[in-house]
Tab-separated table of C-alpha atoms in Angstrom:
chain	number	residue	atom	x	y	z
O	1	UNK	CA	0.000	0.000	0.000
O	2	UNK	CA	2.848	2.370	0.845
O	3	UNK	CA	4.320	2.014	-2.672
O	4	UNK	CA	0.927	2.683	-4.240
O	5	UNK	CA	0.654	5.859	-2.170
O	6	UNK	CA	4.059	6.995	-3.457
O	7	UNK	CA	3.055	6.386	-7.070
O	8	UNK	CA	-0.229	8.256	-6.649
O	9	UNK	CA	1.399	11.076	-4.649
O	10	UNK	CA	-0.762	10.469	-1.572
O	11	UNK	CA	1.942	10.579	1.108
O	12	UNK	CA	1.756	13.296	3.755
O	13	UNK	CA	4.341	16.090	3.693
O	14	UNK	CA	7.008	15.951	6.392
O	15	UNK	CA	7.388	19.240	8.219
O	16	UNK	CA	10.846	20.764	8.076
O	17	UNK	CA	11.891	18.804	4.969
O	18	UNK	CA	11.579	19.604	1.244
O	19	UNK	CA	8.139	18.777	-0.193
O	20	UNK	CA	9.559	15.931	-2.307
O	21	UNK	CA	10.932	14.088	0.755
O	22	UNK	CA	9.358	10.802	1.828
O	23	UNK	CA	9.591	8.773	5.003
O	24	UNK	CA	10.441	5.114	4.485
O	25	UNK	CA	8.719	2.806	6.989
O	26	UNK	CA	11.212	1.037	9.272
O	27	UNK	CA	10.063	-2.440	8.160
O	28	UNK	CA	11.020	-1.522	4.566
O	29	UNK	CA	14.451	-0.084	5.376
O	30	UNK	CA	17.465	-2.307	4.750
O	31	UNK	CA	20.626	-1.487	6.643
O	32	UNK	CA	22.790	-4.430	5.544
O	33	UNK	CA	23.742	-5.537	2.032
O	34	UNK	CA	20.627	-4.843	-0.057
O	35	UNK	CA	21.194	-7.648	-2.565
O	36	UNK	CA	21.687	-10.271	0.158
O	37	UNK	CA	18.645	-8.969	2.062
O	38	UNK	CA	16.417	-9.377	-1.005
O	39	UNK	CA	17.907	-12.454	-2.680
O	40	UNK	CA	19.773	-14.184	0.195
O	41	UNK	CA	23.306	-15.523	0.029
O	42	UNK	CA	22.107	-18.657	-1.793
O	43	UNK	CA	21.028	-16.878	-4.976
O	44	UNK	CA	21.993	-19.845	-7.165
O	45	UNK	CA	19.828	-22.221	-5.092
O	46	UNK	CA	16.643	-20.165	-5.428
O	47	UNK	CA	13.838	-21.366	-7.702
O	48	UNK	CA	12.770	-19.172	-10.635
O	49	UNK	CA	9.399	-18.596	-8.947
O	50	UNK	CA	11.150	-17.267	-5.818
O	51	UNK	CA	13.386	-14.967	-7.863
O	52	UNK	CA	10.444	-13.659	-9.889
O	53	UNK	CA	8.693	-12.430	-6.732
O	54	UNK	CA	11.617	-10.229	-5.659
O	55	UNK	CA	12.643	-6.847	-6.989
O	56	UNK	CA	14.934	-3.967	-6.088
O	57	UNK	CA	13.672	-0.519	-7.079
O	58	UNK	CA	16.517	1.791	-8.126
O	59	UNK	CA	15.357	5.127	-9.554
O	60	UNK	CA	18.523	6.336	-11.343
O	61	UNK	CA	19.644	4.241	-14.335
O	62	UNK	CA	23.298	4.339	-13.238
O	63	UNK	CA	22.463	2.831	-9.828
O	64	UNK	CA	20.190	0.225	-11.437
O	65	UNK	CA	22.976	-0.885	-13.780
O	66	UNK	CA	25.407	-1.205	-10.839
O	67	UNK	CA	22.880	-3.276	-8.859
O	68	UNK	CA	22.181	-5.507	-11.875
O	69	UNK	CA	25.911	-6.138	-12.431
O	70	UNK	CA	26.338	-7.103	-8.767
O	71	UNK	CA	23.423	-9.561	-8.899
O	72	UNK	CA	24.513	-11.086	-12.221
O	73	UNK	CA	28.044	-11.594	-10.863
O	74	UNK	CA	26.572	-13.892	-8.176
O	75	UNK	CA	24.878	-16.190	-10.718
O	76	UNK	CA	26.943	-19.305	-11.513
O	77	UNK	CA	26.437	-19.498	-15.296
O	78	UNK	CA	28.751	-18.044	-17.942
O	79	UNK	CA	27.972	-14.461	-18.989
O	80	UNK	CA	27.072	-13.442	-22.524
O	81	UNK	CA	27.368	-9.802	-23.546
O	82	UNK	CA	25.148	-8.278	-26.216
O	83	UNK	CA	26.350	-5.008	-27.768
O	84	UNK	CA	24.236	-2.265	-29.269
O	85	UNK	CA	24.980	-0.676	-32.604
O	86	UNK	CA	24.919	3.095	-32.277
O	87	UNK	CA	25.735	5.736	-34.861
O	88	UNK	CA	24.951	9.338	-35.737
O	89	UNK	CA	23.128	9.942	-38.989
O	90	UNK	CA	24.130	13.432	-40.054
O	91	UNK	CA	25.712	15.191	-42.984
O	92	UNK	CA	27.331	17.685	-40.602
O	93	UNK	CA	30.920	16.622	-39.840
O	94	UNK	CA	30.750	18.525	-36.524
O	95	UNK	CA	28.011	16.171	-35.313
O	96	UNK	CA	30.175	13.171	-36.131
O	97	UNK	CA	33.130	14.674	-34.246
O	98	UNK	CA	31.058	15.908	-31.280
O	99	UNK	CA	29.355	12.547	-30.730
O	100	UNK	CA	31.989	9.808	-31.116
O	101	UNK	CA	30.904	6.168	-30.583
O	102	UNK	CA	32.585	6.089	-27.141
O	103	UNK	CA	30.358	8.943	-25.973
O	104	UNK	CA	27.214	7.314	-27.371
O	105	UNK	CA	28.099	3.974	-25.725
O	106	UNK	CA	28.170	5.642	-22.291
O	107	UNK	CA	24.586	6.906	-22.651
O	108	UNK	CA	21.768	4.796	-21.234
O	109	UNK	CA	18.497	6.658	-21.773
O	110	UNK	CA	15.501	5.679	-19.673
O	111	UNK	CA	13.750	2.636	-21.096
O	112	UNK	CA	16.834	1.455	-22.980
O	113	UNK	CA	19.390	-1.232	-22.111
O	114	UNK	CA	23.070	-0.311	-21.802
O	115	UNK	CA	25.415	-0.515	-24.813
O	116	UNK	CA	27.028	-3.663	-23.360
O	117	UNK	CA	24.206	-5.784	-21.908
O	118	UNK	CA	25.640	-8.691	-19.907
O	119	UNK	CA	23.213	-11.524	-19.140
O	120	UNK	CA	23.399	-15.054	-17.766
O	121	UNK	CA	21.074	-18.036	-17.974
O	122	UNK	CA	18.689	-18.008	-14.995
O	123	UNK	CA	18.640	-14.223	-14.604
O	124	UNK	CA	15.255	-12.508	-14.256
O	125	UNK	CA	14.850	-9.561	-16.648
O	126	UNK	CA	12.077	-7.072	-17.312
O	127	UNK	CA	10.883	-6.009	-20.758
O	128	UNK	CA	11.335	-2.296	-21.351
O	129	UNK	CA	8.781	-1.977	-24.154
O	130	UNK	CA	5.613	-3.554	-25.512
O	131	UNK	CA	6.456	-6.338	-27.969
O	132	UNK	CA	3.243	-8.380	-28.254
O	133	UNK	CA	0.401	-7.562	-25.862
O	134	UNK	CA	-1.640	-10.648	-26.869
O	135	UNK	CA	1.206	-12.910	-25.706
O	136	UNK	CA	1.689	-10.858	-22.543
O	137	UNK	CA	4.964	-9.343	-23.742
O	138	UNK	CA	4.418	-5.832	-22.405
O	139	UNK	CA	6.548	-3.202	-20.728
O	140	UNK	CA	7.208	-4.590	-17.241
O	141	UNK	CA	6.787	-8.292	-18.106
O	142	UNK	CA	9.309	-10.365	-16.160
O	143	UNK	CA	11.184	-13.155	-17.921
O	144	UNK	CA	13.594	-15.865	-16.801
O	145	UNK	CA	16.473	-16.260	-19.269
O	146	UNK	CA	16.666	-19.891	-20.473
O	147	UNK	CA	19.207	-19.476	-23.270
O	148	UNK	CA	21.600	-16.888	-24.677
O	149	UNK	CA	22.400	-17.212	-28.363
O	150	UNK	CA	24.327	-15.107	-30.855
O	151	UNK	CA	21.244	-13.512	-32.434
O	152	UNK	CA	18.453	-14.104	-29.919
O	153	UNK	CA	17.557	-14.750	-26.289
O	154	UNK	CA	15.178	-17.506	-25.200
O	155	UNK	CA	13.174	-16.915	-22.043
O	156	UNK	CA	10.195	-18.103	-20.012
O	157	UNK	CA	7.503	-15.655	-18.872
O	158	UNK	CA	7.355	-15.515	-15.065
O	159	UNK	CA	4.875	-12.620	-14.751
O	160	UNK	CA	1.217	-13.322	-13.969
O	161	UNK	CA	0.126	-12.768	-17.574
O	162	UNK	CA	0.820	-15.949	-19.606
O	163	UNK	CA	3.183	-17.547	-17.043
O	164	UNK	CA	5.356	-20.328	-18.417
O	165	UNK	CA	5.107	-19.085	-21.986
O	166	UNK	CA	8.345	-19.473	-23.927
O	167	UNK	CA	9.537	-16.500	-25.963
O	168	UNK	CA	12.410	-15.729	-28.302
O	169	UNK	CA	13.702	-12.167	-28.236
O	170	UNK	CA	15.636	-10.849	-31.210
O	171	UNK	CA	17.507	-7.590	-31.659
O	172	UNK	CA	15.185	-4.663	-32.299
O	173	UNK	CA	16.365	-1.987	-34.681
O	174	UNK	CA	15.304	1.499	-33.648
O	175	UNK	CA	15.297	4.307	-36.194
O	176	UNK	CA	14.196	7.906	-36.036
């Protein structure tokens, strides 16, 4: 209920603090290692269903990426890294010089994966866009990675909509 109140903006203001401050209930505060508190030390022994019911909310993308890397490092399987293809389409040579590939690779806009996306079999991921609403592949759908291949990812849906469904995710080309 507390999270729903945050989303809807229904939390009371705290006197003496900026209006955008919130008070976190003591039972929700974690003072030790956050990843171990949520996933336990035996991350590799947890069932997919147990993993799918746990989540860490990290507002800034940079912090989210750090948390994800820490969790993935604890998973026993071999990592596979998928790289984005980023380029500037412009006739202006200044644009090409001002936005080199290294700069573009460091950007991670909201709703987009990082340039170098490292995954492992067994990791729970969340879709960042609607792919097929009839199959339950919507923004926010949680998937358990079952296979990492050169040109696609195989996964099992672990969200409530169409649980157990097997999906194959291919690279999506985005253009302006």
